[in-house]
XYZ file of C-alpha atoms in Angstrom:
715
model
C -47.509 91.850 -177.971
C -50.738 90.570 -176.811
C -49.205 87.395 -175.350
C -46.525 89.512 -173.342
C -49.476 91.850 -172.207
C -51.605 88.876 -171.033
C -48.373 87.416 -169.211
C -47.845 90.834 -167.517
C -51.468 91.096 -166.579
C -51.354 87.544 -165.196
C -48.187 88.414 -163.208
C -49.693 91.498 -161.652
C -52.988 89.683 -160.568
C -50.677 86.964 -159.099
C -48.656 89.430 -157.198
C -51.548 90.949 -155.793
C -53.317 87.586 -154.988
C -49.990 86.569 -153.400
C -50.022 89.725 -151.187
C -53.668 89.411 -149.943
C -53.232 85.815 -149.348
C -50.019 86.232 -147.382
C -52.083 88.908 -145.353
C -54.973 86.486 -144.732
C -52.732 83.661 -143.429
C -51.021 86.029 -141.406
C -54.229 87.225 -139.694
C -55.732 83.598 -139.390
C -52.554 82.631 -137.588
C -52.752 85.367 -135.263
C -56.297 84.455 -134.452
C -55.257 80.933 -133.797
C -52.392 81.992 -131.593
C -54.569 84.753 -129.609
C -58.113 85.099 -129.364
C -58.698 81.268 -130.260
C -56.155 80.041 -127.892
C -56.823 79.452 -124.218
C -53.439 80.400 -123.157
C -53.778 83.965 -124.596
C -56.931 84.560 -122.377
C -55.161 82.866 -119.303
C -51.963 85.132 -119.763
C -54.068 88.302 -119.950
C -55.902 87.531 -116.882
C -52.438 86.474 -115.078
C -50.653 89.640 -116.217
C -53.236 91.841 -114.984
C -53.698 89.973 -111.645
C -57.317 89.688 -112.154
C -58.046 87.139 -109.485
C -56.436 88.902 -106.827
C -57.688 92.325 -108.039
C -61.315 90.778 -107.757
C -60.780 90.122 -104.121
C -58.664 93.199 -103.107
C -60.201 95.970 -105.356
C -63.497 94.915 -106.940
C -65.432 93.248 -104.110
C -64.452 95.998 -101.518
C -65.192 98.966 -103.814
C -67.148 101.402 -101.824
C -69.505 101.767 -104.851
C -70.234 98.071 -104.872
C -70.600 97.675 -101.290
C -74.126 98.295 -101.043
C -74.950 95.459 -103.557
C -72.703 93.264 -101.552
C -74.029 94.105 -98.332
C -77.387 93.302 -99.793
C -76.655 89.997 -101.176
C -75.078 88.950 -97.756
C -77.794 90.338 -95.781
C -80.042 87.562 -97.044
C -77.727 85.005 -95.379
C -78.299 84.368 -91.726
C -74.454 84.510 -91.185
C -72.580 87.538 -90.297
C -71.176 89.627 -93.074
C -67.850 89.524 -91.498
C -67.628 85.957 -91.474
C -68.447 85.573 -95.121
C -66.168 88.229 -96.356
C -63.149 87.314 -94.118
C -63.384 83.616 -94.931
C -64.151 84.256 -98.585
C -60.682 83.530 -99.858
C -60.514 80.551 -97.705
C -63.421 79.038 -99.242
C -62.683 80.113 -102.689
C -59.177 81.338 -102.920
C -57.788 83.073 -106.146
C -55.976 79.842 -107.366
C -59.078 77.876 -107.153
C -61.011 80.527 -108.889
C -58.297 80.738 -111.640
C -58.458 76.953 -111.935
C -62.345 77.253 -112.560
C -62.175 80.018 -114.981
C -59.256 78.165 -116.963
C -61.729 75.099 -117.368
C -64.469 77.459 -118.861
C -61.840 79.114 -120.889
C -60.849 75.791 -122.315
C -64.198 74.670 -122.985
C -65.021 77.978 -124.814
C -62.059 78.053 -126.871
C -62.436 74.362 -127.955
C -65.872 75.083 -129.001
C -65.010 77.998 -131.020
C -62.073 76.191 -132.883
C -64.473 73.205 -133.653
C -62.682 70.804 -131.357
C -65.993 70.047 -129.791
C -69.414 70.156 -131.162
C -71.226 71.086 -127.907
C -70.460 73.931 -125.471
C -70.688 72.378 -122.089
C -69.595 75.076 -119.365
C -69.230 73.103 -116.393
C -67.613 74.269 -113.058
C -65.618 71.420 -110.955
C -67.116 72.264 -107.648
C -64.821 69.627 -105.915
C -62.166 72.035 -104.905
C -64.676 74.522 -103.614
C -66.422 71.566 -101.553
C -62.992 70.466 -100.376
C -62.207 73.952 -99.073
C -65.466 74.154 -97.311
C -65.185 70.917 -95.873
C -61.506 71.536 -94.678
C -62.854 74.941 -93.091
C -65.761 73.133 -91.414
C -63.554 70.521 -89.966
C -61.316 73.131 -88.422
C -64.120 74.901 -87.112
C -66.309 72.280 -85.907
C -64.026 69.397 -85.301
C -63.683 69.756 -81.518
C -67.628 70.360 -81.027
C -68.397 67.203 -83.138
C -65.978 65.092 -81.297
C -67.537 66.348 -78.050
C -70.930 65.628 -79.066
C -70.099 62.095 -80.029
C -67.869 61.710 -76.987
C -65.043 60.432 -79.151
C -61.494 61.767 -79.307
C -61.664 62.228 -82.922
C -64.680 63.477 -84.633
C -66.751 61.193 -87.119
C -67.876 63.640 -89.770
C -69.778 60.944 -91.986
C -71.868 59.841 -88.897
C -72.392 63.551 -87.860
C -73.667 64.494 -91.364
C -75.839 61.502 -91.459
C -77.373 62.225 -87.994
C -77.809 65.950 -89.273
C -79.325 64.824 -92.424
C -81.846 62.960 -90.423
C -82.606 65.700 -88.044
C -83.149 68.180 -90.823
C -85.446 65.607 -92.407
C -87.501 65.369 -89.450
C -87.775 69.106 -88.961
C -88.916 69.410 -92.544
C -91.644 67.032 -91.951
C -92.658 68.682 -88.626
C -91.459 66.290 -86.114
C -89.171 67.231 -83.157
C -85.753 65.895 -83.790
C -84.459 63.435 -81.113
C -81.363 64.127 -79.055
C -81.736 67.971 -78.666
C -81.298 69.307 -75.118
C -83.412 71.744 -73.294
C -82.126 75.260 -72.740
C -82.841 77.295 -69.784
C -83.386 80.683 -71.567
C -84.579 83.848 -70.112
C -87.678 85.494 -71.548
C -85.593 88.108 -73.538
C -83.537 85.355 -74.931
C -86.501 83.069 -75.877
C -88.091 86.047 -77.654
C -84.907 86.885 -79.312
C -84.352 83.237 -80.558
C -88.048 83.026 -81.673
C -87.643 86.235 -83.773
C -84.320 84.877 -85.412
C -85.923 81.330 -86.111
C -89.235 82.816 -87.597
C -87.152 84.760 -90.257
C -86.636 81.294 -92.009
C -90.381 81.108 -92.585
C -92.390 83.002 -95.103
C -93.585 86.301 -93.852
C -97.241 85.763 -94.319
C -97.051 82.654 -91.768
C -94.704 84.208 -89.177
C -97.703 85.656 -87.056
C -99.628 82.216 -86.815
C -96.317 80.436 -85.913
C -94.992 82.860 -83.433
C -97.030 81.907 -80.379
C -96.094 78.242 -80.448
C -92.367 78.870 -81.196
C -92.245 81.503 -78.327
C -93.921 79.171 -75.741
C -91.614 76.205 -77.001
C -88.560 78.385 -76.495
C -89.413 79.995 -73.198
C -89.739 76.273 -71.813
C -86.211 75.606 -73.305
C -87.799 73.134 -75.984
C -85.701 73.794 -78.973
C -86.729 70.552 -80.731
C -90.460 71.534 -80.845
C -89.649 75.136 -82.028
C -87.629 73.739 -84.992
C -90.490 71.305 -85.838
C -92.942 74.061 -85.788
C -91.069 76.345 -88.261
C -89.494 73.412 -90.376
C -92.450 72.787 -92.753
C -92.783 76.443 -93.417
C -89.116 77.051 -93.942
C -88.590 74.009 -96.038
C -90.953 74.981 -99.051
C -91.278 72.983 -102.068
C -89.043 75.410 -103.929
C -86.513 75.317 -101.172
C -86.578 71.420 -101.484
C -85.951 71.580 -105.380
C -83.178 74.353 -104.906
C -81.385 72.043 -102.300
C -81.985 68.900 -104.484
C -80.435 70.643 -107.401
C -77.450 71.807 -105.338
C -77.056 68.399 -103.585
C -76.912 66.807 -107.347
C -74.336 69.253 -108.610
C -72.326 68.984 -105.294
C -72.460 65.156 -105.197
C -71.510 64.846 -108.924
C -68.711 67.273 -108.612
C -69.666 69.492 -111.308
C -72.295 72.303 -111.991
C -73.547 72.816 -115.359
C -73.986 76.408 -115.950
C -74.424 76.393 -119.809
C -78.083 75.752 -119.421
C -78.389 78.933 -117.576
C -76.814 81.179 -120.324
C -78.068 82.679 -123.514
C -75.314 81.229 -126.034
C -76.952 82.055 -129.475
C -74.200 85.074 -130.081
C -71.512 82.539 -128.932
C -73.074 80.105 -131.671
C -72.698 82.743 -134.401
C -69.196 83.596 -133.366
C -68.300 79.689 -133.536
C -69.894 79.660 -137.302
C -67.653 82.445 -138.314
C -64.501 81.197 -136.750
C -65.140 77.750 -138.135
C -65.640 79.279 -141.536
C -62.544 81.442 -141.243
C -60.484 78.260 -139.907
C -61.897 75.518 -141.995
C -62.433 77.384 -145.394
C -60.784 80.932 -145.667
C -57.330 79.780 -144.038
C -56.795 76.678 -146.303
C -58.087 78.393 -149.285
C -55.814 81.463 -148.687
C -52.935 79.220 -148.267
C -53.683 77.375 -151.556
C -54.267 80.396 -153.589
C -51.053 82.005 -152.022
C -48.959 79.121 -153.146
C -50.631 79.140 -156.587
C -49.919 82.776 -156.938
C -46.367 82.433 -155.799
C -45.935 79.622 -158.441
C -47.563 81.814 -160.912
C -45.025 84.699 -160.130
C -42.273 82.265 -160.438
C -43.306 80.573 -163.886
C -44.185 83.840 -165.588
C -41.230 86.041 -164.393
C -38.275 87.199 -166.102
C -35.783 84.769 -167.628
C -33.370 85.846 -164.947
C -33.627 83.571 -161.742
C -32.711 86.556 -159.463
C -35.319 88.726 -160.785
C -37.845 86.048 -160.089
C -36.626 85.615 -156.515
C -37.014 89.428 -156.237
C -40.559 89.362 -157.179
C -41.322 86.709 -154.628
C -39.418 88.645 -152.053
C -41.303 91.728 -152.492
C -44.717 90.000 -152.577
C -44.063 88.170 -149.241
C -42.778 91.440 -147.715
C -45.702 93.332 -149.029
C -48.169 90.662 -147.644
C -46.412 91.280 -144.129
C -46.801 94.991 -144.413
C -50.471 94.717 -145.395
C -50.853 92.367 -142.062
C -49.117 95.553 -140.084
C -51.271 97.933 -141.725
C -54.298 95.991 -140.707
C -53.014 95.994 -137.142
C -52.646 99.627 -137.189
C -56.277 100.179 -138.703
C -57.583 98.042 -135.809
C -55.823 100.052 -133.193
C -56.913 103.358 -134.681
C -60.882 102.264 -135.054
C -61.226 100.014 -131.906
C -58.564 101.420 -129.818
C -57.298 99.716 -126.645
C -60.884 99.189 -125.243
C -63.205 97.662 -127.756
C -66.036 97.124 -125.014
C -67.419 100.136 -123.543
C -67.677 100.149 -119.734
C -71.024 101.201 -118.446
C -71.038 104.460 -116.155
C -73.013 102.552 -113.604
C -70.106 100.118 -112.933
C -68.047 100.636 -109.628
C -64.606 102.298 -110.567
C -62.535 99.374 -109.571
C -64.406 96.838 -111.893
C -64.381 99.547 -114.721
C -60.674 99.817 -114.312
C -60.119 95.966 -114.140
C -62.006 95.666 -117.226
C -60.207 98.459 -118.905
C -56.825 96.920 -117.904
C -57.912 93.474 -119.348
C -59.030 94.990 -122.605
C -55.921 96.885 -122.787
C -53.800 94.101 -122.199
C -55.706 91.762 -124.568
C -55.340 94.287 -127.444
C -51.884 94.855 -126.789
C -51.113 91.094 -126.913
C -53.343 90.743 -129.995
C -51.577 93.443 -131.788
C -48.240 92.106 -130.784
C -49.138 88.687 -132.044
C -50.374 90.281 -135.439
C -47.164 92.228 -135.730
C -45.085 89.026 -135.062
C -47.146 87.391 -137.822
C -46.574 90.214 -140.145
C -42.848 90.265 -139.438
C -42.333 86.638 -140.617
C -43.156 87.174 -144.383
C -41.639 90.621 -144.198
C -38.355 88.935 -142.905
C -38.636 86.126 -145.411
C -39.203 88.631 -148.396
C -36.346 90.874 -147.099
C -33.983 87.726 -146.977
C -34.873 87.002 -150.574
C -34.351 90.349 -151.882
C -31.209 90.749 -149.798
C -29.690 87.458 -151.193
C -30.431 88.509 -154.749
C -28.798 91.963 -153.994
C -25.723 90.378 -152.259
C -25.438 88.047 -155.358
C -25.559 90.983 -157.880
C -22.848 92.822 -155.724
C -20.661 89.787 -156.187
C -21.008 89.940 -159.870
C -20.164 93.633 -159.986
C -16.426 94.252 -160.364
C -14.558 94.891 -156.992
C -13.399 98.483 -157.871
C -17.211 99.372 -158.227
C -17.831 98.111 -154.556
C -16.678 101.138 -152.454
C -17.315 101.244 -148.534
C -20.474 103.152 -147.660
C -20.379 106.188 -145.289
C -23.204 105.503 -143.167
C -22.319 101.788 -142.244
C -18.883 103.122 -141.199
C -20.531 106.037 -139.301
C -22.973 103.745 -137.712
C -20.360 101.243 -136.211
C -18.393 104.287 -135.116
C -21.252 105.546 -133.176
C -21.985 102.217 -131.575
C -18.493 101.863 -130.419
C -18.546 105.328 -128.859
C -21.710 104.660 -127.193
C -20.453 101.284 -125.820
C -17.493 102.770 -124.436
C -19.427 105.466 -122.717
C -21.999 103.035 -121.239
C -20.118 99.960 -120.138
C -18.330 101.903 -117.380
C -21.598 103.144 -115.890
C -22.973 99.740 -116.022
C -20.482 98.535 -113.687
C -20.318 101.495 -111.626
C -21.510 101.189 -107.866
C -22.909 104.473 -107.297
C -26.275 103.453 -105.456
C -27.260 105.507 -102.578
C -27.851 103.876 -99.191
C -31.462 102.642 -98.551
C -33.001 102.253 -95.290
C -36.506 100.739 -94.984
C -36.654 100.976 -98.794
C -35.767 104.744 -98.935
C -32.308 106.674 -98.881
C -34.231 109.440 -97.369
C -35.080 107.550 -94.139
C -31.481 106.855 -93.140
C -31.179 109.871 -91.343
C -34.775 109.929 -89.729
C -35.249 108.926 -86.222
C -37.422 105.851 -85.385
C -39.790 107.942 -83.827
C -40.191 110.310 -86.774
C -40.977 107.614 -89.585
C -44.574 106.094 -90.342
C -44.551 102.326 -90.720
C -47.392 100.168 -92.271
C -48.634 97.608 -89.439
C -50.283 94.710 -89.961
C -53.062 94.196 -87.381
C -53.204 90.382 -86.006
C -50.661 89.413 -88.623
C -50.815 85.796 -87.626
C -54.534 85.486 -88.645
C -54.258 84.815 -92.330
C -56.238 83.255 -95.115
C -53.070 81.245 -96.236
C -52.791 79.628 -92.744
C -56.386 78.698 -92.687
C -57.626 80.953 -89.608
C -61.326 81.119 -89.137
C -62.343 84.774 -89.605
C -58.702 85.885 -90.910
C -57.825 89.451 -91.024
C -54.993 89.259 -93.445
C -54.470 87.218 -96.437
C -50.616 86.701 -97.021
C -48.413 84.913 -94.636
C -46.284 87.072 -92.484
C -43.063 86.910 -94.494
C -45.306 87.736 -97.562
C -46.657 90.720 -95.729
C -43.169 91.782 -94.884
C -42.514 91.658 -98.640
C -45.545 93.846 -99.414
C -44.037 96.595 -97.471
C -45.184 96.013 -93.684
C -42.604 96.737 -91.058
C -44.587 96.326 -87.963
C -46.483 93.368 -87.000
C -49.178 93.102 -84.169
C -49.082 89.521 -82.919
C -51.151 87.794 -80.327
C -49.204 85.046 -78.038
C -51.234 82.378 -76.280
C -50.997 79.088 -74.737
C -53.737 76.577 -76.091
C -56.777 76.930 -74.049
C -57.791 74.246 -71.590
C -61.564 73.477 -71.065
C -61.824 75.066 -67.762
C -60.281 78.478 -69.191
C -63.138 78.521 -71.677
C -65.773 78.014 -69.321
C -64.366 80.423 -66.836
C -65.299 83.071 -69.557
C -69.005 82.107 -69.041
C -68.709 83.796 -65.773
C -68.722 87.332 -67.428
C -71.664 86.439 -69.599
C -75.271 87.337 -69.041
C -76.396 83.629 -69.546
C -78.560 82.092 -66.714
C -77.021 79.817 -64.434
C -78.627 76.663 -65.651
C -77.520 77.544 -69.255
C -74.043 78.200 -68.283
C -73.944 74.860 -66.575
C -75.293 73.200 -69.777
C -72.509 75.152 -71.942
C -69.864 74.321 -69.469
C -70.717 70.543 -69.716
C -70.756 70.798 -73.348
C -67.125 72.117 -73.693
C -65.450 69.524 -71.351
C -64.417 67.542 -74.000
C -63.612 70.348 -76.367
C -60.183 71.620 -77.320
C -57.669 69.094 -76.001
C -54.763 71.445 -75.090
C -51.623 71.392 -77.253
C -48.219 72.070 -75.725
C -46.131 75.054 -76.699
C -46.569 78.793 -77.508
C -48.761 79.603 -80.270
C -49.935 82.812 -82.097
C -53.773 82.600 -82.241
C -56.617 85.125 -82.616
C -58.600 84.933 -79.329
C -59.279 81.138 -79.668
C -56.582 78.670 -80.816
C -58.965 76.464 -82.156
C -60.150 78.902 -84.699
C -56.661 79.199 -86.074
C -52.988 78.823 -84.595
C -49.509 78.787 -85.743
C -46.576 78.134 -83.634
C -44.807 81.048 -82.034
C -41.059 79.784 -82.206
C -41.153 78.753 -86.107
C -42.658 82.019 -86.824
C -40.033 83.950 -85.176
C -37.518 82.069 -87.044
C -38.881 82.952 -90.164
C -39.125 86.799 -89.298
C -35.462 86.379 -88.339
C -34.638 84.818 -91.524
C -36.445 87.650 -93.395
C -34.507 90.229 -91.436
C -31.120 88.729 -92.272
C -32.127 88.370 -95.956
C -32.867 92.359 -95.799
C -30.035 93.913 -93.845
C -31.508 97.528 -94.671
C -34.652 96.955 -92.820
C -35.978 97.511 -89.091
C -38.896 95.387 -88.178
C -41.488 96.156 -85.165
C -43.416 93.485 -83.111
C -46.276 94.833 -81.072
C -47.274 91.743 -78.875
C -50.603 91.174 -77.458
C -49.234 88.931 -74.857
C -51.397 86.207 -72.948
C -48.011 84.384 -71.947
C -45.397 85.539 -69.384
C -42.429 87.787 -70.355
C -40.224 85.016 -69.358
C -41.777 82.619 -71.650
C -41.445 85.140 -74.521
C -37.858 85.646 -73.785
C -37.055 81.940 -73.924
C -39.046 81.735 -77.440
C -36.952 84.479 -78.872
C -33.715 82.890 -77.302
C -34.933 79.385 -78.959
C -35.493 81.126 -82.307
C -31.983 82.654 -82.295
C -33.090 86.190 -82.628
C -31.028 87.590 -79.666
C -28.305 89.104 -81.997
C -31.051 91.115 -83.771
C -32.926 92.473 -80.618
C -32.872 96.193 -80.260
C -32.913 97.502 -76.494
C -34.930 100.712 -76.136
C -33.781 103.410 -73.946
C -34.967 103.084 -70.188
C -36.446 106.569 -70.267
C -39.266 106.692 -72.948
C -39.028 110.493 -73.257
C -35.665 110.345 -74.860
C -35.222 110.368 -78.596
C -34.809 107.271 -80.413
C -31.727 106.686 -82.820
C -31.908 106.996 -86.469
C -32.772 104.004 -88.712
C -29.269 104.088 -90.131
C -27.795 103.995 -86.588
C -30.010 100.986 -85.851
C -29.038 99.265 -89.150
C -25.264 99.852 -88.752
C -25.497 98.178 -85.260
C -27.509 95.223 -86.764
C -30.169 95.720 -83.881
C -32.964 95.701 -86.194
C -35.936 93.810 -84.264
C -37.879 96.094 -82.034
C -40.340 94.166 -79.374
C -43.025 95.697 -77.513
C -45.534 93.884 -75.002
C -49.144 95.234 -74.694
C -49.029 93.836 -70.813
C -45.485 93.085 -69.790
C -42.561 95.046 -69.153
C -39.544 92.784 -69.287
C -37.792 90.879 -67.669
C -35.759 91.145 -70.661
C -34.366 94.646 -71.322
C -35.449 94.565 -75.018
C -38.895 93.550 -74.052
C -40.771 96.719 -72.959
C -44.233 97.693 -72.250
C -45.583 99.346 -75.464
C -47.758 101.968 -73.813
C -44.571 103.285 -71.649
C -43.356 104.442 -75.280
C -46.486 104.918 -77.291
C -50.150 106.188 -77.362
C -53.086 104.915 -79.521
C -56.329 105.610 -80.871
C -59.401 103.420 -79.897
C -59.557 100.168 -81.962
C -63.241 98.973 -81.679
C -64.978 100.887 -84.535
C -68.039 99.446 -85.926
C -68.317 101.441 -89.066
C -66.040 103.801 -90.979
C -67.980 106.833 -89.726
C -67.064 105.919 -86.238
C -63.338 106.178 -86.576
C -61.888 108.964 -84.406
C -58.578 110.108 -82.872
C -59.723 110.275 -79.157
C -57.008 109.033 -76.719
C -56.882 105.434 -75.657
C -54.248 103.397 -74.198
C -50.787 105.334 -73.488
C -52.383 108.671 -72.703
C -51.541 111.601 -74.942
C -47.957 112.648 -74.519
C -45.827 109.671 -76.045
C -43.210 109.830 -78.587
C -44.648 106.706 -80.535
C -48.265 106.976 -81.818
C -50.373 103.881 -83.092
C -53.350 104.577 -85.476
C -55.602 101.708 -85.170
C -57.325 101.937 -88.562
C -59.654 99.022 -89.103
C -63.265 98.221 -88.468
C -64.295 95.279 -86.000
C -68.134 94.353 -86.547
C -68.362 90.624 -85.528
C -65.000 90.229 -86.772
C -62.735 92.089 -89.385
C -64.725 93.569 -92.131
C -62.983 93.128 -95.697
C -65.854 95.360 -97.252
C -65.201 98.218 -94.851
C -61.403 97.661 -95.559
C -62.264 98.612 -99.203
C -63.328 101.919 -98.066
C -60.862 102.838 -95.366
C -57.730 101.285 -96.742
C -57.652 103.727 -99.652
C -54.706 106.114 -99.966
C -56.951 109.066 -99.367
C -58.765 107.667 -96.492
C -55.727 106.821 -94.734
C -53.786 110.080 -95.251
C -57.038 112.214 -94.197
C -57.287 110.175 -90.802
C -53.646 110.467 -90.348
C -53.460 114.099 -90.836
C -56.413 114.718 -88.767
C -55.069 112.729 -85.963
C -51.700 114.358 -86.084
C -53.237 117.768 -85.647
C -55.632 116.621 -82.826
C -52.929 114.861 -80.826
C -50.038 116.795 -81.676
C -47.595 114.310 -82.855
C -46.743 112.289 -86.011
C -48.373 108.935 -86.671
C -45.798 106.127 -86.527
C -47.710 102.868 -86.915
C -50.607 102.716 -89.227
C -52.319 99.353 -88.359
C -54.774 98.061 -90.849
C -56.803 94.783 -91.685
C -56.516 93.028 -94.877
C -53.293 95.113 -96.022
C -53.703 94.009 -99.637
C -56.961 95.820 -99.955
C -56.676 99.386 -100.800
C -53.345 101.295 -100.904
C -52.341 102.004 -97.178
C -48.737 101.189 -98.300
C -48.853 104.293 -100.681
C -50.241 106.333 -97.898
C -47.507 105.637 -95.534
C -44.990 106.418 -98.125
C -46.658 109.672 -98.630
C -46.600 110.466 -94.879
C -42.815 109.748 -94.742
C -42.398 111.958 -97.820
C -44.234 114.766 -96.242
C -41.932 114.784 -93.263
C -38.750 115.719 -95.404
């Protein structure tokens, strides 16, 4: 009797030990597959589009804008130049690659694969992007200075390094020309140059710098400021940066406090190296004890093993529920001082990580539960076979369940194959009966000037077809021929430069910008970015043919003739898609459904031309607009501009132009509320519906939702 009691106690202890060990192994397996797996973290970031949201939501959040402006204000480069080119120098895919490297280093350290935590950033992709951008921007200038057809950047950088060394040593660099500056221009240049020097020495340096610049002696002015500007601290920082850049990596681990990470590593190493193998060994021993101390019947032993495995899995699932109840979907509390967009991004990342972790834990729990259920089920099935046939009667509930599934399938299968989808126009069934002049369309300002196409100072990020995929239905495009040097120098006649300075600049640009044949889409100056017109038109045509229920509008800022434009559309094969507006601008437009039925779904306007092709009409005969040269969001207004006040179509220019586009301001004005408020105000003031909402950086904010709301309000 005593022996059997001890055996039962041993069996009970073995069963409990097996259950706990199965749960521990499942939990450690979950940790290996989630928080200690680099793919887990990368998947969370990818699922929440973290890299794109960083650019399009966080960095342009109005709450973070003052901080960003303060940081940018310390650099002697216009804010718009930095923010508009940010995604060119450090695009999301490059940032993703850099982040993936750090995730891999950290996970390897926590798992014990490596003994030292080396967080090093590979700077080569960033340097390559900067190099590519600088070569696009400065290529013609460098080749002109070197009097070569193609620039030699290695020689240019060597000369530049030598010149900087001379300036830092207080020696005027050789080769700089004298400039004929007016007194006002010299004083302005002196003030700008002195900002590079410490504030306490500017007063001492100012007289000599001002005199040198008034005499046009730029080299001497630089030499005066150089020693003060290139302080020892600056030299040290430059040396560190040069070392990092030349080596291709930047070791950031030395700048971080890693004590907490080391404590976490100690815990993970203990768990993976000691707890997990110990639990696995004890679990196997406990299951063996259950088998050897179990009842005589083998089926009953198997049932005990099955219940132990299933109970361990259920314990794991219970732990998952406890974690969800105690920790929630946001383990890290977000500070109220954080900007809303950053808080939302962190909350979404936490929620996604917790969901994936719990899903991994429940999956790990399911394995022993399924194994245990299989063992118990096999035992039950074997016992059923040993029972007399007359004792096995068909159950009611299995039969009822099969009948219900059959009826549900019979009802749902016809619905799955039915074609009762309502007709859609421009993405909405409600717009098919709406006239073209009654709908609102998201419009991409300077649609060709994109980060993807490597424009200097881009105003959009995705290429044109991706903009169309994002909901844009009107594109503002600028057509050009590549500038000849004389065309660039002609612009100097409208400047306030003195004659001698104009002559010097004109001489400098004679070797710039050798013209390229054909028609181009550029933003002001083709050397700052250009894509060919005809191939781009073909891409738009291909997109239209792949989307037969959409209408697209092009508003062309035309610096080429109407005849050349007509030829480009003919060469691109778009004549069968072109819509011809009524000759009378006051007549109502057809409905979108009518335009789609006729397959004339490409509307083309020009800012200057009016023909000769009948489909190529002057935009301002048919449309009116707001001003477009707004410097700050507070400047936005609805006052009449080109096109007067009584046209059927209404263009709302909703972007900021301050030394180029402003990505930061786009974060303020591209919000759904800001777009709606201004559109409603302008509609009341101008007495007509807004048809085109033109924005920069269309992926920033939610202008598309505002346009959808405008259309919904017009039902």
